[in-house]
XYZ file of C-alpha atoms in Angstrom:
359
model
C -36.654 -37.750 21.773
C -34.872 -34.977 20.246
C -34.539 -31.651 22.130
C -37.335 -29.224 21.746
C -37.200 -25.175 21.630
C -37.855 -25.225 25.420
C -35.374 -27.795 26.361
C -31.570 -28.385 27.182
C -30.269 -28.761 23.643
C -27.784 -26.841 22.001
C -28.765 -24.584 19.358
C -29.240 -25.707 16.158
C -26.474 -24.250 13.304
C -26.258 -23.630 9.555
C -24.151 -21.854 7.199
C -23.825 -20.181 3.879
C -21.518 -18.364 1.219
C -21.810 -15.333 -1.026
C -20.087 -16.502 -4.431
C -19.965 -15.458 -7.895
C -19.487 -18.434 -10.879
C -15.947 -17.680 -12.701
C -14.723 -18.896 -16.090
C -11.302 -18.124 -16.531
C -9.155 -18.457 -20.011
C -6.050 -16.931 -22.268
C -5.270 -15.954 -25.732
C -2.101 -15.902 -27.181
C -1.482 -13.210 -30.283
C 1.804 -13.443 -31.882
C 2.419 -10.314 -33.787
C 4.705 -11.092 -36.495
C 6.692 -8.577 -38.833
C 5.861 -6.156 -36.396
C 8.615 -3.662 -37.636
C 5.608 -3.522 -40.653
C 2.515 -2.585 -37.912
C 4.455 0.302 -36.710
C 3.249 2.146 -40.348
C -0.694 1.591 -39.004
C -1.213 5.149 -37.676
C -2.242 6.177 -33.983
C -5.358 5.615 -32.740
C -5.891 2.512 -35.368
C -5.577 -1.192 -34.537
C -5.457 -4.622 -35.510
C -7.973 -7.038 -34.256
C -6.800 -10.770 -33.277
C -9.265 -13.824 -34.409
C -12.326 -14.105 -31.875
C -11.982 -16.493 -28.998
C -14.452 -18.004 -26.222
C -14.132 -16.938 -22.343
C -17.208 -17.495 -20.141
C -19.449 -18.103 -22.854
C -18.699 -14.437 -24.441
C -17.059 -13.986 -27.432
C -13.878 -11.717 -27.044
C -11.022 -10.383 -29.215
C -7.550 -8.531 -28.783
C -7.217 -4.594 -30.332
C -3.468 -4.523 -30.949
C -2.377 -0.207 -31.451
C 1.348 -0.203 -32.652
C 1.242 3.461 -32.273
C -0.677 3.650 -29.205
C -4.943 4.334 -29.233
C -4.546 7.974 -28.427
C -2.145 10.706 -29.472
C -1.070 10.588 -25.352
C 0.196 7.171 -25.961
C 1.971 7.221 -29.047
C 5.275 6.320 -28.357
C 3.511 3.116 -26.816
C 2.085 -0.446 -27.941
C -1.779 -0.367 -26.200
C -3.779 -3.315 -25.664
C -7.059 -3.957 -25.248
C -9.385 -6.851 -24.402
C -12.759 -6.325 -26.757
C -16.161 -7.707 -25.792
C -16.613 -8.726 -29.584
C -20.530 -9.356 -29.284
C -24.003 -7.564 -28.125
C -25.158 -8.197 -24.685
C -27.722 -7.255 -22.921
C -26.326 -6.945 -19.745
C -22.416 -5.945 -18.931
C -20.013 -8.695 -18.585
C -17.757 -8.400 -15.654
C -14.059 -9.508 -16.449
C -10.628 -8.954 -15.093
C -7.601 -9.003 -17.442
C -4.051 -9.195 -17.387
C -1.686 -8.810 -20.714
C 1.741 -10.253 -20.241
C 4.491 -11.234 -22.698
C 4.402 -14.927 -23.161
C 8.068 -15.163 -22.080
C 7.391 -13.654 -18.836
C 4.273 -16.259 -18.108
C 6.301 -19.167 -17.063
C 6.983 -19.266 -13.223
C 5.169 -15.463 -12.535
C 1.822 -15.717 -10.903
C -0.525 -13.765 -12.719
C -1.888 -10.450 -10.810
C -5.252 -9.529 -12.447
C -6.072 -5.775 -12.974
C -9.617 -4.925 -11.068
C -12.842 -5.490 -12.684
C -13.983 -3.889 -15.539
C -17.784 -4.092 -16.862
C -17.956 -4.971 -20.520
C -21.170 -3.552 -22.631
C -21.369 -4.871 -26.453
C -18.454 -4.135 -28.593
C -16.361 -2.309 -25.767
C -13.091 -2.672 -24.587
C -10.893 -2.006 -21.815
C -6.915 -2.742 -21.539
C -3.103 -1.210 -21.318
C -2.677 2.115 -23.163
C 0.813 2.091 -22.178
C 1.612 -2.072 -22.064
C 5.595 -0.749 -23.386
C 7.237 1.894 -24.734
C 8.395 1.206 -28.405
C 11.822 2.261 -28.481
C 12.147 -0.624 -25.205
C 10.678 -3.213 -27.014
C 13.035 -2.814 -29.865
C 15.925 -3.664 -27.388
C 13.991 -5.912 -25.332
C 14.096 -9.895 -25.585
C 10.898 -10.355 -26.354
C 11.535 -9.033 -30.067
C 12.720 -11.501 -31.748
C 13.286 -12.187 -35.558
C 10.803 -9.067 -35.831
C 8.422 -10.914 -33.817
C 6.711 -10.902 -30.274
C 4.002 -12.849 -28.388
C 1.780 -11.759 -25.992
C -0.893 -13.496 -23.643
C -4.428 -12.043 -22.122
C -5.333 -13.770 -18.803
C -8.961 -13.844 -18.963
C -11.238 -13.969 -15.672
C -15.243 -13.754 -16.236
C -17.583 -13.110 -13.228
C -20.842 -14.410 -13.144
C -23.390 -12.849 -10.860
C -23.394 -13.526 -7.329
C -25.735 -15.914 -5.369
C -25.838 -17.583 -2.061
C -25.150 -21.332 -1.394
C -24.902 -23.454 1.784
C -21.412 -23.948 3.724
C -19.833 -26.200 6.013
C -20.569 -24.424 9.342
C -17.633 -22.693 10.699
C -16.002 -24.419 13.736
C -14.129 -21.446 16.005
C -11.238 -23.856 17.073
C -9.669 -23.191 20.716
C -6.140 -21.802 20.115
C -2.661 -22.011 22.206
C -1.385 -19.286 23.451
C 2.462 -19.152 23.272
C 4.450 -17.144 25.228
C 7.442 -14.549 24.044
C 10.918 -16.160 24.307
C 12.916 -15.356 27.037
C 15.957 -16.652 26.297
C 17.204 -13.758 26.151
C 16.597 -12.970 30.293
C 17.654 -16.419 30.848
C 20.825 -16.323 29.115
C 21.124 -12.497 30.933
C 20.796 -14.312 34.502
C 23.145 -16.750 34.062
C 25.876 -14.101 32.865
C 24.904 -11.878 36.068
C 24.952 -15.051 38.373
C 27.455 -16.465 36.902
C 26.766 -19.769 37.669
C 28.419 -22.662 35.801
C 31.662 -19.833 34.404
C 34.822 -21.222 33.166
C 36.456 -18.665 32.478
C 37.622 -14.875 33.505
C 38.576 -12.085 32.224
C 40.757 -9.103 33.506
C 39.729 -5.935 32.245
C 41.922 -2.877 33.644
C 41.680 -4.509 37.056
C 38.264 -5.786 36.842
C 37.148 -9.065 36.439
C 34.519 -10.625 34.900
C 32.981 -14.445 35.075
C 31.523 -16.151 31.926
C 30.831 -19.265 29.988
C 33.195 -20.117 27.372
C 30.517 -22.302 24.965
C 28.412 -19.272 25.397
C 31.164 -16.663 24.069
C 32.615 -19.203 21.524
C 29.300 -19.846 19.906
C 28.475 -15.485 19.832
C 32.364 -14.392 18.095
C 34.191 -16.541 16.005
C 36.988 -14.664 17.983
C 36.505 -15.263 21.267
C 36.073 -19.128 19.653
C 39.716 -18.808 18.640
C 40.745 -17.350 21.812
C 39.145 -19.932 24.124
C 39.479 -23.254 22.044
C 41.625 -22.615 19.009
C 45.377 -22.206 18.420
C 45.213 -19.029 20.513
C 43.526 -20.818 23.638
C 44.604 -19.051 26.765
C 47.545 -20.523 28.467
C 48.065 -19.035 31.764
C 48.545 -21.006 34.839
C 45.891 -18.589 36.748
C 42.907 -19.615 33.812
C 42.651 -15.567 33.482
C 42.425 -13.918 29.883
C 43.792 -10.743 29.902
C 42.487 -8.136 27.542
C 44.472 -4.885 26.831
C 43.188 -1.543 25.211
C 39.615 -1.720 26.268
C 38.142 -0.344 29.301
C 36.196 -2.384 31.757
C 32.442 -1.008 30.998
C 33.156 -1.686 27.583
C 33.664 -4.710 27.966
C 30.613 -5.489 30.483
C 28.509 -4.213 27.669
C 30.114 -6.068 25.030
C 29.747 -9.300 27.450
C 25.668 -8.428 28.195
C 25.052 -7.974 24.042
C 26.839 -11.455 23.843
C 23.796 -13.631 25.916
C 21.071 -10.953 25.561
C 21.483 -9.910 21.868
C 20.243 -7.006 23.393
C 22.262 -3.016 22.924
C 22.828 -2.541 27.564
C 20.653 0.278 28.827
C 21.735 3.159 29.823
C 23.179 3.247 33.291
C 21.936 5.256 36.005
C 23.669 8.791 35.949
C 24.772 8.437 32.091
C 24.304 11.477 30.254
C 24.098 11.916 26.650
C 27.968 12.681 26.012
C 28.553 8.856 27.986
C 26.169 7.149 25.598
C 28.068 8.249 22.566
C 31.739 7.807 23.876
C 30.861 4.089 24.925
C 28.518 3.607 21.777
C 32.169 4.398 19.655
C 34.078 2.501 21.884
C 31.742 -0.679 21.931
C 31.645 -0.611 18.293
C 35.543 -0.749 17.997
C 35.043 -3.782 20.525
C 32.318 -5.074 18.863
C 34.749 -5.006 15.445
C 37.406 -6.657 17.279
C 35.590 -9.181 18.179
C 33.574 -9.861 14.922
C 29.965 -8.978 16.381
C 28.208 -7.628 13.012
C 24.929 -7.134 14.346
C 26.168 -4.932 17.691
C 28.644 -3.393 14.944
C 25.149 -2.427 13.661
C 23.212 -1.693 16.885
C 26.406 0.920 17.332
C 26.328 2.191 14.281
C 22.427 2.887 14.090
C 23.042 4.629 18.036
C 25.888 6.982 16.384
C 23.780 8.346 13.731
C 21.770 9.856 16.425
C 24.515 11.631 18.250
C 25.933 13.362 15.137
C 25.925 17.254 15.452
C 28.829 19.560 14.451
C 31.049 18.975 17.459
C 30.751 14.701 16.914
C 30.445 14.358 13.295
C 34.352 14.187 12.021
C 35.219 11.628 15.099
C 32.626 9.731 14.162
C 33.350 9.540 10.320
C 36.789 8.700 11.051
C 35.548 6.170 13.205
C 33.446 4.856 10.693
C 36.298 5.002 8.107
C 38.930 2.649 9.851
C 36.079 0.531 10.746
C 34.074 -0.165 7.313
C 30.840 1.575 8.604
C 29.150 2.329 5.311
C 25.556 3.018 6.375
C 27.080 5.634 9.384
C 29.964 6.834 6.722
C 27.125 7.613 4.308
C 24.837 9.985 7.382
C 27.878 11.691 8.352
C 28.429 12.739 4.928
C 24.643 13.717 4.372
C 25.016 16.215 7.396
C 28.159 17.511 5.730
C 26.165 18.272 2.464
C 24.366 20.745 4.164
C 26.847 24.067 3.417
C 25.983 25.308 7.129
C 27.061 22.231 8.835
C 30.137 21.742 6.723
C 31.596 25.379 7.467
C 31.091 24.887 11.154
C 33.250 21.515 11.390
C 36.003 22.833 9.374
C 36.526 25.314 11.627
C 36.965 22.326 14.562
C 39.967 20.495 15.889
C 37.914 16.947 15.173
C 37.888 17.987 11.244
C 41.505 18.588 11.376
C 42.382 15.535 13.077
C 40.047 13.627 10.712
C 42.008 15.376 7.131
C 45.642 13.901 8.780
C 44.220 10.530 9.680
C 41.884 9.685 6.779
C 42.755 11.505 3.900
C 41.111 9.116 1.487
C 37.754 10.316 3.301
C 38.632 14.347 2.976
C 39.006 13.274 -1.446
C 35.526 11.311 -1.144
C 33.960 14.438 0.527
C 35.395 16.883 -2.033
C 34.275 14.508 -5.112
C 30.804 14.759 -2.676
C 31.332 18.673 -2.585
C 32.072 19.269 -6.544
C 28.983 17.049 -7.350
């Protein structure tokens, strides 16, 4: 027996939707002898043949010199309801050049209400001087397409019941954490680096996958040949190489260590940028650039600008130039020792700076 209201069966369900009937269509209007149509006075239009969309008769009004004085330098296009109606017709439209239709999704304008013999459109469809030099004007002729969507009355209708399916929750990736733990525990490490007397264990395959320079050094023609299997890194501080390895394994910028001040972070970011450039780690290089942008001031900008020039950091260089565009900042920087060093080491930057100030 079917369950009753007081029984143990589940609730019955149903669904409906509020919808509106729509009808769509388009009309192409070709303007031949365009130059002659420009003799039409502002506010006067030329009319297309009538066409039907959604059971209503429409036409296009083409104003060669704009539909009003404010638009006299433009071509105006309007969709006109070419009939009498007892109730406003709701419609959307879009005017486009025929050459722009293919491969381009149409984005209709907002819904408008059309009463008897009224129109809506684009008073500034295109400036005449822009049309004269465009690809759309060929042989003194161009064509436009008007897409029309007519919206009927809203009504309710039955709809399939919406069933909310259970979902599967996917946790965030912990790959960076796992690889970071691998670096920390040194499990399976197969290469040792000696940096300023401090040793670091790592994994050749991880380093080679992340850096083409490491790949060449560890697997290519530059493969380490020391009998002890230790790779000696010259011209780099141990803490910089440690930070470099942290990024290689985790893809994260190393966190500030306990007791480290702002100046330490500035210096580390500078050295780490040099290391990132050396090992072709572009993302780390950009992260260093972003960090250094926060450290730019009167005392550091000359040094950071020289660094940006030497390592082709275009974004960082621009931020430095923006800082120096302030007369007060520039006056203070010119008096610094860092500026004297910049003048000697990067004369090309000085030339760019002079040009920027001249402009």
